Short mmCIF file of C-alpha atoms in Angstrom, two decimals:
data_model
loop_
_atom_site.label_atom_id
_atom_site.label_comp_id
_atom_site.label_asym_id
_atom_site.label_seq_id
_atom_site.Cartn_x
_atom_site.Cartn_y
_atom_site.Cartn_z
CA MET A 1 96.89 80.38 59.00
CA SER A 2 96.08 80.67 62.66
CA THR A 3 96.92 83.63 64.75
CA PRO A 4 99.94 82.62 67.12
CA ASP A 5 99.36 82.77 70.82
CA LEU A 6 101.46 85.77 72.30
CA ASP A 7 100.79 84.84 75.86
CA LEU A 8 103.32 82.24 76.72
CA THR A 9 102.89 79.84 79.58
CA PRO A 10 105.79 79.74 82.03
CA GLU A 11 107.18 76.66 80.34
CA GLU A 12 107.18 78.30 77.01
CA LEU A 13 108.69 81.67 78.39
CA ASN A 14 111.79 79.53 79.31
CA GLN A 15 112.96 82.08 81.97
CA PRO A 16 112.92 81.52 85.61
CA GLN A 17 111.18 83.76 88.19
CA PRO A 18 113.05 86.63 89.19
CA TRP A 19 115.84 85.98 91.93
CA SER A 20 113.65 86.91 94.92
CA GLY A 21 112.55 85.26 98.17
CA VAL A 22 115.72 83.48 98.77
CA ASN A 23 117.55 83.64 101.99
CA ALA A 24 120.85 85.53 101.04
CA TYR A 25 122.59 84.10 104.15
CA ARG A 26 121.29 80.40 104.35
CA SER A 27 121.94 80.04 100.47
CA ASP A 28 125.51 81.00 100.99
CA PRO A 29 127.41 77.99 102.41
CA LEU A 30 130.68 79.78 102.76
CA LEU A 31 129.29 82.51 104.72
CA VAL A 32 127.29 80.05 106.95
CA ASP A 33 130.60 78.37 107.59
CA ILE A 34 132.68 81.44 108.22
CA SER A 35 129.91 82.78 110.85
CA SER A 36 129.44 79.31 112.52
CA GLN A 37 131.31 80.06 115.34
CA LEU A 38 129.46 83.13 116.38
CA PRO A 39 126.66 82.78 118.80
CA ARG A 40 123.28 81.38 117.70
CA MET A 41 121.45 84.56 118.54
CA VAL A 42 123.76 86.72 116.22
CA ARG A 43 123.41 84.00 113.51
CA ASP A 44 119.57 84.21 113.83
CA GLU A 45 119.94 87.80 113.11
CA PHE A 46 121.83 87.13 109.99
CA ASP A 47 119.11 84.78 108.88
CA LEU A 48 116.40 87.52 109.18
CA ILE A 49 118.55 89.83 107.20
CA GLY A 50 119.28 87.35 104.73
CA ARG A 51 115.38 86.65 104.29
CA TYR A 52 114.89 90.56 104.01
CA VAL A 53 117.41 91.54 101.51
CA THR A 54 116.00 89.51 98.68
CA SER A 55 112.32 90.19 99.55
CA HIS A 56 110.19 91.77 96.88
CA GLU A 57 109.54 94.63 99.50
CA ALA A 58 113.14 95.40 100.05
CA GLN A 59 113.92 95.11 96.36
CA GLU A 60 111.30 97.67 95.64
CA LEU A 61 112.90 99.99 98.04
CA ALA A 62 116.13 99.76 96.55
CA ARG A 63 114.66 100.31 93.08
CA MET A 64 112.73 103.42 94.13
CA ALA A 65 115.58 104.88 96.10
CA ASN A 66 117.91 104.65 93.05
CA GLU A 67 115.14 105.93 90.54
CA GLY A 68 113.97 108.82 93.06
CA VAL A 69 117.54 110.43 93.12
CA PRO A 70 118.23 113.10 95.84
CA THR A 71 117.51 116.81 95.02
CA LEU A 72 119.35 119.94 96.18
CA ARG A 73 117.47 123.04 97.44
CA THR A 74 119.86 125.74 98.04
CA HIS A 75 117.30 128.72 98.62
CA GLY A 76 113.89 129.12 99.94
CA PRO A 77 111.01 131.44 98.56
CA ARG A 78 112.44 134.48 100.10
CA GLY A 79 115.73 133.95 98.62
CA GLU A 80 117.42 132.69 101.92
CA ARG A 81 119.95 129.78 102.09
CA LEU A 82 118.50 126.47 102.78
CA ASP A 83 121.23 124.03 101.84
CA VAL A 84 118.96 120.99 102.26
CA VAL A 85 118.95 117.62 100.33
CA ASP A 86 115.54 115.85 99.98
CA PHE A 87 115.76 112.17 99.57
CA HIS A 88 113.19 109.64 98.40
CA PRO A 89 110.95 107.94 101.34
CA ALA A 90 112.57 104.83 100.13
CA TRP A 91 116.07 105.89 101.17
CA HIS A 92 114.98 106.74 104.62
CA ALA A 93 113.31 103.27 105.02
CA LEU A 94 116.43 101.65 103.87
CA MET A 95 118.53 103.73 106.41
CA ARG A 96 115.86 103.13 109.21
CA ARG A 97 116.23 99.50 108.97
CA SER A 98 120.11 99.16 108.60
CA VAL A 99 120.66 101.80 111.47
CA SER A 100 118.44 99.61 113.55
CA ASN A 101 120.52 96.53 112.47
CA GLY A 102 123.76 98.26 113.99
CA LEU A 103 125.62 98.82 110.90
CA SER A 104 126.26 102.45 111.87
CA SER A 105 127.41 101.46 115.56
CA SER A 106 127.82 97.94 116.47
CA ILE A 107 131.53 97.68 116.63
CA TRP A 108 131.61 100.09 119.34
CA GLU A 109 128.77 98.73 121.44
CA ASN A 110 130.66 95.96 123.26
CA LYS A 111 127.70 93.58 123.19
CA PRO A 112 128.45 90.45 125.31
CA ASP A 113 127.26 88.30 122.42
CA GLU A 114 129.87 89.77 119.91
CA GLN A 115 132.76 90.21 122.37
CA GLY A 116 135.81 89.59 120.32
CA ALA A 117 133.99 89.29 117.19
CA ALA A 118 132.25 92.63 116.63
CA HIS A 119 133.78 93.48 113.25
CA ARG A 120 133.17 89.94 111.95
CA ALA A 121 129.42 90.23 113.09
CA ARG A 122 129.17 93.69 111.41
CA ALA A 123 130.74 92.46 108.31
CA VAL A 124 128.27 89.56 107.77
CA ARG A 125 125.46 92.13 108.17
CA PHE A 126 127.10 94.61 105.84
CA PHE A 127 127.83 91.96 103.36
CA LEU A 128 124.29 90.87 103.22
CA THR A 129 122.81 94.32 102.97
CA ALA A 130 125.11 95.21 100.11
CA GLN A 131 123.51 92.50 98.08
CA LEU A 132 120.43 94.77 98.47
CA GLU A 133 121.57 98.29 97.95
CA CYS A 134 124.83 100.11 98.55
CA GLY A 135 123.96 103.72 98.36
CA HIS A 136 122.59 103.84 101.74
CA LEU A 137 125.70 102.22 103.09
CA CYS A 138 127.90 105.05 102.60
CA PRO A 139 126.80 107.33 105.41
CA LEU A 140 126.36 104.07 107.56
CA THR A 141 129.99 103.45 106.98
CA MET A 142 131.11 106.98 107.62
CA THR A 143 129.12 107.10 110.85
CA SER A 144 130.68 103.96 112.25
CA ALA A 145 134.10 104.78 111.37
CA SER A 146 133.84 108.23 112.42
CA VAL A 147 134.02 107.00 116.20
CA ALA A 148 137.67 106.25 115.55
CA ALA A 149 138.48 109.85 114.78
CA ILE A 150 136.08 111.43 117.20
CA LYS A 151 137.62 109.42 120.24
CA ALA A 152 140.78 111.85 119.78
CA ASN A 153 138.59 114.55 121.42
CA ASP A 154 137.19 113.28 124.86
CA THR A 155 134.52 116.03 124.99
CA ALA A 156 133.32 115.46 121.44
CA LEU A 157 133.15 111.65 122.06
CA ARG A 158 131.25 112.29 125.33
CA ASN A 159 128.65 114.65 123.58
CA TRP A 160 128.20 112.83 120.23
CA PHE A 161 128.90 109.23 120.78
CA GLY A 162 125.43 108.24 122.65
CA LYS A 163 123.21 109.27 119.62
CA ILE A 164 125.60 107.85 117.16
CA ALA A 165 125.38 104.47 118.94
CA SER A 166 121.49 104.83 119.57
CA ARG A 167 120.53 102.52 116.48
CA ARG A 168 117.77 105.12 115.99
CA TYR A 169 117.48 106.72 112.63
CA ASP A 170 116.28 110.55 112.80
CA SER A 171 116.07 112.30 109.38
CA ALA A 172 114.86 115.58 111.10
CA ASN A 173 116.62 118.74 110.01
CA LYS A 174 117.32 119.71 113.65
CA PRO A 175 120.44 120.32 115.54
CA ALA A 176 122.16 117.35 117.07
CA HIS A 177 121.00 117.84 120.57
CA GLU A 178 117.48 117.69 119.62
CA LYS A 179 117.62 114.20 117.62
CA ALA A 180 117.46 110.79 118.57
CA GLY A 181 120.17 109.46 116.41
CA LEU A 182 122.87 110.84 114.39
CA THR A 183 124.76 110.28 111.28
CA ILE A 184 128.29 111.48 110.46
CA GLY A 185 129.94 112.27 106.94
CA MET A 186 133.32 113.06 105.78
CA GLY A 187 135.05 115.90 103.93
CA MET A 188 138.64 115.31 102.87
CA THR A 189 139.36 116.19 99.19
CA GLU A 190 139.48 119.45 97.23
CA LYS A 191 139.79 120.30 93.81
CA GLN A 192 143.44 121.01 93.47
CA GLY A 193 144.63 117.93 95.39
CA GLY A 194 142.17 114.98 95.30
CA THR A 195 143.80 112.15 97.07
CA ASP A 196 146.62 114.36 97.95
CA VAL A 197 145.32 116.04 101.10
CA ARG A 198 148.41 117.40 102.04
CA ALA A 199 147.61 120.09 99.31
CA ASN A 200 144.46 120.99 100.79
CA ARG A 201 143.82 124.87 101.25
CA SER A 202 140.96 125.05 103.58
CA VAL A 203 142.03 126.75 106.66
CA ALA A 204 141.04 126.68 110.47
CA GLU A 205 141.65 129.32 113.13
CA PRO A 206 141.33 128.80 116.83
CA VAL A 207 138.38 130.64 118.54
CA GLY A 208 138.17 128.88 121.80
CA ASP A 209 139.08 125.75 123.77
CA ASN A 210 139.44 123.09 121.05
CA VAL A 211 136.91 125.22 118.77
CA TYR A 212 138.02 126.50 115.56
CA ARG A 213 136.69 128.50 112.70
CA LEU A 214 136.92 126.99 109.07
CA SER A 215 136.73 128.31 105.66
CA GLY A 216 137.40 126.84 102.27
CA HIS A 217 135.71 123.99 100.06
CA LYS A 218 135.51 120.29 99.71
CA TRP A 219 135.11 118.73 96.32
CA PHE A 220 133.64 115.54 97.32
CA MET A 221 131.40 115.32 100.43
CA SER A 222 128.89 112.40 100.40
CA ALA A 223 125.74 112.04 102.57
CA PRO A 224 125.60 116.00 102.92
CA MET A 225 122.42 115.89 105.32
CA SER A 226 124.67 114.05 107.89
CA ASP A 227 124.59 115.80 111.38
CA ALA A 228 128.23 116.63 111.22
CA PHE A 229 131.22 116.07 109.17
CA VAL A 230 135.00 114.89 109.76
CA MET A 231 136.94 117.49 108.11
CA LEU A 232 140.51 118.39 107.26
CA ALA A 233 141.77 121.90 107.17
CA GLN A 234 145.15 123.61 107.64
CA THR A 235 145.93 124.97 111.35
CA ARG A 236 148.92 127.22 112.14
CA GLU A 237 150.74 124.18 113.27
CA GLY A 238 149.83 121.91 110.27
CA MET A 239 146.84 119.62 108.93
CA GLY A 240 144.11 119.33 111.57
CA CYS A 241 141.08 117.26 111.71
CA PHE A 242 137.88 118.60 112.93
CA LEU A 243 134.17 117.53 113.66
CA VAL A 244 131.89 120.13 111.88
CA PRO A 245 128.39 120.20 112.85
CA ARG A 246 125.96 120.89 110.01
CA LEU A 247 123.65 123.09 112.13
CA LEU A 248 124.63 124.87 115.36
CA GLU A 249 122.78 124.53 118.74
CA ASP A 250 120.22 127.10 117.92
CA GLY A 251 119.39 125.44 114.57
CA ALA A 252 121.08 128.04 112.28
CA ARG A 253 123.29 126.70 109.59
CA ASN A 254 126.92 126.39 110.35
CA GLY A 255 128.19 128.23 107.25
CA LEU A 256 128.30 125.17 104.82
CA ARG A 257 126.83 126.31 101.38
CA PHE A 258 126.21 123.16 99.10
CA GLN A 259 127.10 124.03 95.45
CA ARG A 260 125.62 121.07 93.67
CA LEU A 261 125.11 117.38 93.76
CA LYS A 262 127.45 115.05 91.98
CA ASP A 263 125.86 113.47 88.86
CA LYS A 264 127.52 110.11 89.39
CA VAL A 265 127.62 107.05 87.31
CA GLY A 266 126.27 104.97 90.18
CA ASN A 267 125.49 105.14 93.98
CA ARG A 268 122.51 107.11 92.70
CA SER A 269 120.35 106.87 95.87
CA ASN A 270 123.16 108.62 97.94
CA ALA A 271 123.78 112.25 97.39
CA SER A 272 127.33 113.39 97.06
CA SER A 273 127.90 117.18 97.17
CA GLU A 274 130.47 120.00 96.46
CA VAL A 275 130.58 122.38 99.36
CA GLU A 276 131.96 125.75 100.27
CA PHE A 277 132.21 126.97 103.68
CA SER A 278 133.17 130.13 105.63
CA ASN A 279 132.58 131.05 109.37
CA THR A 280 131.99 127.35 109.96
CA TYR A 281 132.80 126.18 113.23
CA GLY A 282 134.28 122.76 114.13
CA PHE A 283 135.80 120.75 117.11
CA LEU A 284 139.43 119.88 116.94
CA LEU A 285 140.05 116.06 117.02
CA GLY A 286 143.65 115.38 118.17
CA ALA A 287 146.48 117.71 117.84
CA PRO A 288 146.24 120.55 115.42
CA ASP A 289 149.12 119.03 113.29
CA GLN A 290 147.89 115.53 113.42
CA GLY A 291 145.04 115.59 111.36
CA ILE A 292 145.94 113.14 108.67
CA ARG A 293 146.87 110.64 111.28
CA THR A 294 143.56 111.07 113.00
CA ILE A 295 141.47 110.92 110.03
CA LEU A 296 143.31 107.65 108.82
CA ASP A 297 142.06 105.82 111.72
CA MET A 298 138.60 106.44 110.31
CA VAL A 299 139.68 105.77 106.80
CA THR A 300 141.04 102.37 107.71
CA LEU A 301 137.69 101.12 108.88
CA THR A 302 135.91 102.52 105.71
CA ARG A 303 138.43 100.70 103.38
CA LEU A 304 137.18 97.40 105.00
CA ASP A 305 133.63 98.32 104.16
CA CYS A 306 134.44 99.06 100.62
CA ALA A 307 136.04 95.52 100.38
CA VAL A 308 132.90 93.87 102.08
CA ALA A 309 130.53 95.78 99.97
CA SER A 310 132.15 94.75 96.86
CA ALA A 311 132.25 91.13 97.81
CA GLY A 312 128.52 91.45 98.67
CA LEU A 313 127.87 92.82 95.11
CA MET A 314 129.57 90.15 93.44
CA ARG A 315 127.88 87.42 95.42
CA ALA A 316 124.29 88.94 94.49
CA SER A 317 125.36 89.24 90.93
CA LEU A 318 126.48 85.72 90.74
CA ALA A 319 123.61 84.09 92.64
CA GLU A 320 121.23 85.82 90.24
CA VAL A 321 123.31 84.16 87.24
CA VAL A 322 123.29 80.70 88.78
CA HIS A 323 119.40 80.95 89.58
CA HIS A 324 119.00 82.17 85.83
CA ILE A 325 121.07 79.39 84.20
CA ARG A 326 119.40 76.70 86.04
CA GLY A 327 116.18 77.72 84.87
CA ARG A 328 116.67 78.71 81.14
CA SER A 329 117.19 76.20 78.31
CA VAL A 330 119.30 76.68 75.18
CA PHE A 331 120.05 74.47 72.33
CA GLY A 332 118.34 71.60 73.91
CA LYS A 333 119.89 71.93 77.49
CA THR A 334 119.77 73.91 80.42
CA LEU A 335 122.42 76.54 80.58
CA ILE A 336 123.86 75.13 83.58
CA ASP A 337 124.46 71.82 81.74
CA GLN A 338 126.38 73.64 78.75
CA PRO A 339 130.07 73.06 79.63
CA ILE A 340 131.32 76.27 78.43
CA MET A 341 128.73 78.40 80.55
CA THR A 342 129.38 76.09 83.67
CA ARG A 343 133.21 76.85 83.32
CA VAL A 344 132.60 80.28 83.12
CA VAL A 345 130.34 80.67 86.25
CA ALA A 346 132.66 78.31 88.14
CA ASP A 347 135.62 80.55 87.34
CA MET A 348 133.78 83.45 88.70
CA ALA A 349 132.68 81.54 91.69
CA LEU A 350 136.18 81.05 92.71
CA ASP A 351 136.90 84.64 92.84
CA VAL A 352 133.64 85.38 94.69
CA ALA A 353 134.59 82.60 97.31
CA ALA A 354 138.06 84.08 97.67
CA ALA A 355 136.85 87.64 98.04
CA THR A 356 134.41 86.69 100.61
CA ALA A 357 136.97 84.58 102.60
CA LEU A 358 139.31 87.43 102.26
CA VAL A 359 137.14 90.15 103.83
CA PHE A 360 136.08 88.18 106.63
CA ARG A 361 139.53 87.18 107.41
CA LEU A 362 140.41 90.93 107.42
CA ALA A 363 137.37 91.48 109.72
CA GLN A 364 138.92 89.07 112.14
CA ALA A 365 142.26 90.82 112.17
CA PHE A 366 140.52 94.06 113.00
CA ASP A 367 139.01 92.21 116.02
CA ARG A 368 142.36 90.70 117.30
CA ALA A 369 144.89 93.26 116.18
CA ALA A 370 145.02 94.71 119.64
CA GLU A 371 146.13 91.34 121.01
CA SER A 372 148.12 89.67 118.48
CA PRO A 373 151.07 91.08 116.50
CA GLU A 374 150.55 88.69 113.59
CA GLU A 375 146.89 89.96 113.33
CA GLN A 376 148.02 93.59 113.51
CA ALA A 377 150.52 92.94 110.77
CA TYR A 378 147.67 91.19 108.70
CA GLN A 379 145.41 94.37 109.35
CA ARG A 380 147.91 96.91 108.31
CA ILE A 381 149.26 95.24 105.30
CA MET A 382 146.13 93.44 104.04
CA THR A 383 143.56 96.31 104.55
CA PRO A 384 144.98 98.00 101.36
CA VAL A 385 145.69 94.69 99.55
CA ILE A 386 142.13 93.32 100.03
CA LYS A 387 140.55 96.81 99.30
CA TYR A 388 142.54 96.84 96.15
CA TRP A 389 142.09 93.43 94.79
CA VAL A 390 138.37 92.76 95.99
CA CYS A 391 137.08 96.04 94.66
CA LYS A 392 139.06 96.21 91.34
CA ILE A 393 137.57 92.56 90.35
CA ALA A 394 134.20 93.55 91.17
CA PRO A 395 133.39 95.74 88.04
CA GLY A 396 134.64 92.91 85.47
CA LEU A 397 132.95 90.21 87.56
CA VAL A 398 129.72 92.06 87.61
CA TYR A 399 129.85 92.73 83.79
CA GLU A 400 130.48 89.12 83.17
CA ALA A 401 127.54 88.19 85.17
CA MET A 402 125.39 90.46 83.23
CA GLU A 403 126.68 88.73 79.98
CA CYS A 404 125.70 85.40 81.21
CA LEU A 405 122.19 86.52 81.72
CA GLY A 406 122.23 87.82 77.89
CA GLY A 407 120.18 90.66 76.74
CA SER A 408 117.71 90.39 79.74
CA GLY A 409 120.69 91.29 81.78
CA TYR A 410 121.02 94.71 80.01
CA VAL A 411 118.09 96.25 81.22
CA GLU A 412 117.30 98.36 84.30
CA GLU A 413 114.48 96.28 85.67
CA ARG A 414 117.10 93.59 87.04
CA PRO A 415 119.22 94.43 90.38
CA ILE A 416 122.34 93.57 88.34
CA ALA A 417 122.12 96.72 86.53
CA ARG A 418 122.28 98.70 89.77
CA HIS A 419 125.15 96.42 90.87
CA TYR A 420 127.04 97.19 87.78
CA ARG A 421 126.75 100.95 88.06
CA GLU A 422 127.82 100.53 91.62
CA ALA A 423 130.90 98.28 91.31
CA PRO A 424 133.48 100.94 90.50
CA VAL A 425 133.01 103.26 93.19
CA ASN A 426 134.62 101.09 95.94
CA ALA A 427 137.93 101.02 94.02
CA ILE A 428 137.84 104.73 93.68
CA TRP A 429 136.50 106.03 97.06
CA GLU A 430 138.71 105.78 100.06
CA GLY A 431 141.87 105.23 98.24
CA SER A 432 142.19 104.21 94.49
CA GLY A 433 144.12 101.34 93.21
CA ASN A 434 147.47 103.17 93.22
CA VAL A 435 147.28 104.66 96.53
CA MET A 436 146.57 101.26 98.01
CA ALA A 437 149.65 99.93 96.19
CA LEU A 438 151.80 102.73 97.62
CA ASP A 439 150.40 102.26 101.00
CA VAL A 440 151.69 98.63 100.79
CA ILE A 441 155.18 99.63 100.08
CA ARG A 442 155.12 102.36 102.36
CA VAL A 443 154.56 99.63 105.24
CA ALA A 444 157.56 97.73 103.66
CA SER A 445 160.02 100.78 104.04
CA LYS A 446 159.11 101.48 107.45
CA GLN A 447 157.81 98.26 108.95
CA ARG A 448 159.53 95.49 107.29
CA ASP A 449 159.16 93.14 110.39
CA GLN A 450 155.33 93.23 109.62
CA PHE A 451 155.91 91.57 106.43
CA GLU A 452 157.76 88.72 108.00
CA LEU A 453 155.05 88.11 110.36
CA LEU A 454 152.24 88.37 107.56
CA PHE A 455 154.64 85.72 105.48
CA ALA A 456 155.00 83.35 108.34
CA GLY A 457 151.21 83.14 108.52
CA LEU A 458 150.52 82.63 104.90
CA ALA A 459 153.29 80.01 104.78
CA ARG A 460 151.63 78.10 107.61
CA ASP A 461 148.21 78.42 106.31
CA LEU A 462 149.04 77.33 102.50
CA GLY A 463 150.70 74.04 103.77
CA SER A 464 152.88 72.48 101.06
CA ALA A 465 152.39 75.46 98.77
CA GLY A 466 153.62 77.98 101.22
CA ALA A 467 157.42 77.86 100.80
CA LYS A 468 157.40 78.54 96.94
CA THR A 469 154.46 81.02 97.43
CA VAL A 470 156.30 82.99 99.93
CA ASP A 471 159.54 82.97 97.86
CA VAL A 472 157.52 84.60 95.14
CA LEU A 473 156.14 87.28 97.52
CA ARG A 474 159.86 88.02 98.78
CA ALA A 475 160.87 88.56 95.28
CA ALA A 476 158.00 90.69 94.38
CA LEU A 477 158.71 92.79 97.56
CA ALA A 478 162.33 93.23 96.64
CA LEU A 479 161.32 94.41 93.24
CA THR A 480 159.33 97.29 94.61
CA GLU A 481 162.54 98.57 96.40
CA ARG A 482 164.07 99.37 92.97
CA ASP A 483 160.95 99.88 91.04
CA GLU A 484 158.11 101.53 92.63
CA GLY A 485 156.07 101.20 89.44
CA SER A 486 155.80 97.24 90.27
CA ALA A 487 153.91 98.00 93.34
CA ARG A 488 150.55 96.60 91.88
CA PHE A 489 152.26 93.19 90.92
CA LEU A 490 153.19 92.70 94.63
CA VAL A 491 149.47 93.67 95.77
CA GLU A 492 147.95 91.15 93.30
CA GLN A 493 150.19 88.41 94.43
CA LEU A 494 149.57 89.08 98.10
CA ALA A 495 145.72 89.07 97.41
CA LEU A 496 145.81 85.89 95.50
CA ALA A 497 148.12 84.14 97.91
CA ALA A 498 146.25 85.27 100.96
CA GLY A 499 142.91 84.39 99.13
CA SER A 500 144.37 80.91 98.70
CA ALA A 501 145.75 80.74 102.23
CA GLU A 502 142.33 81.55 103.89
CA LEU A 503 140.33 79.05 101.72
CA VAL A 504 142.75 76.40 102.63
CA ARG A 505 142.52 77.25 106.33
CA LEU A 506 138.87 77.29 106.18
CA GLY A 507 138.81 73.77 104.81
CA ALA A 508 137.40 74.53 101.30
CA GLY A 509 139.12 71.57 99.88
CA ARG A 510 138.65 71.39 96.14
CA ILE A 511 137.53 74.94 95.88
CA ALA A 512 140.85 75.97 97.66
CA ASP A 513 142.77 73.77 95.23
CA ALA A 514 141.07 75.28 92.24
CA PHE A 515 141.68 78.73 93.18
CA LEU A 516 145.26 78.25 94.21
CA GLU A 517 146.34 76.20 91.22
CA SER A 518 144.40 78.41 88.65
CA ARG A 519 145.30 81.82 90.23
CA LEU A 520 148.80 81.25 91.62
CA THR A 521 150.27 78.57 89.43
CA GLY A 522 148.15 78.96 86.35
CA GLY A 523 148.92 80.95 83.14
CA TRP A 524 148.04 84.43 82.16
CA ARG A 525 144.23 85.02 82.53
CA SER A 526 142.44 87.89 81.10
CA THR A 527 138.69 86.70 80.96
CA TYR A 528 136.66 84.13 82.85
CA GLY A 529 136.13 80.58 81.38
CA MET A 530 139.77 79.69 81.51
CA LEU A 531 139.32 77.12 84.19
CA GLU A 532 141.08 73.83 83.16
CA SER A 533 138.69 70.77 82.69
CA ARG A 534 140.55 68.91 85.56
CA PHE A 535 138.48 71.06 87.93
CA ASP A 536 134.90 69.98 88.28
CA ALA A 537 133.17 73.29 87.29
CA ARG A 538 129.72 71.86 88.13
CA PHE A 539 130.91 70.66 91.51
CA ILE A 540 132.15 74.26 92.30
CA VAL A 541 129.06 75.91 91.31
CA ASP A 542 126.52 73.50 92.92
CA LEU A 543 128.59 73.57 96.33
CA LEU A 544 128.92 77.38 96.48
CA TYR A 545 125.40 78.20 95.08
CA PRO A 546 123.01 75.31 96.22
CA ALA A 547 119.79 74.73 94.19
CA SER A 548 117.71 75.55 97.12
CA GLY A 549 118.32 78.63 99.35
CA HIS A 550 115.18 79.39 100.86
#
């Protein structure tokens, strides 16, 4: 008996090359269509980012940044406090590129070629970059969003904004005035309260003109090497919001003592710390009793990013799956020609399409809210709705994608393993599902007219399905008035209705029809693959995931 040849040829291996070298922008027809009205110069930038995020070089940086996790050095050799976190060089490389791409500042730059579309343009960059690595996006999200809170103090804005918006990444452990570029973190939650920030016990005492001395702790403060942090603390008047530098002007530590780094399930490349502080100085942002209102302007922007990142994770995961099933044969046929596999993938593709459409529709509302009551209503209500639904479906969808890859999907060598660990965090951070649902019914109790504007827009965009859909939404809204526990039902129905409406508005044709009929009028669904045969599964997959994406 001859010895078998264990070195298989590519044909015998029966597996496609790793999903790499594909243009993540050009291979996404829906994204190309959504961004088609932006100037050519901006779209050319998307093209460059799309090529980069799937390149071998970028994928290696993402891998190394997550394998070489951050480490905390609390003390030096003499026993002195250091409170320094060391990151892998790959992290700094990712940060440097993304800062230069404007992810930490572009919505505030007033660039002529992005006039009236700054949020949408940044969302495309963020969506594409999330397909590569999400950990480093956390400090960029907070830095970008921090300006909304810092604007409440003219002096702080004048002193800090220029370097926040510099598009230069500077990781040096120096005071802010000596650096070329700055990043900003956030410290809200405490051990005893968590999401209930009104239970915070950290305190702030005035020591000068809008300068306070803080003491207390924060239970979860990500990106601890940021140059400053937006923090909440109790003042004599109530809850205040503060910009707290990490280092003082002379380079001395500003009283922040990092206790440990969280050992997180995912988001491994990014450090998240527990911190205690005393004799820590910060600048008051806004009125001393309006801290929650001040920081919510920042949080609203971070919620948009959570949804955009989750949509990007789902797109990357499913793109890898489609690439795989086109290149692997089982039982005599390629996987994509196996009806049950195609049905599962098409079903998933509908959710990814709706999630993608929704996050960019929300970004448009951010761009136009100041000039349109309807867009303002969409922004206010749909921010928690879209954050809820898009972030919540991501873990299940990424898992299903992993299963489509089979055993080779359940290994650390594939990017999908990183996506799977990352997927739950966006539903938890910046307001969990219940917090988002309660936020929606809070709008109903205080600003009911906003719902009328939203319903009118949805009815218009849904066309013939509009009236019946809005009737269901009105009934769900009425139910929450007597049963707060039903809020999640309302939020999910709003998400499905809005996803359908946006796909219809975009002219997505059979994709829109399949999503609307399977999600809004279909039966109960608990797993993927329940798409009815009257919907052409192969058409859905091939349209949304073209075979050639280079």
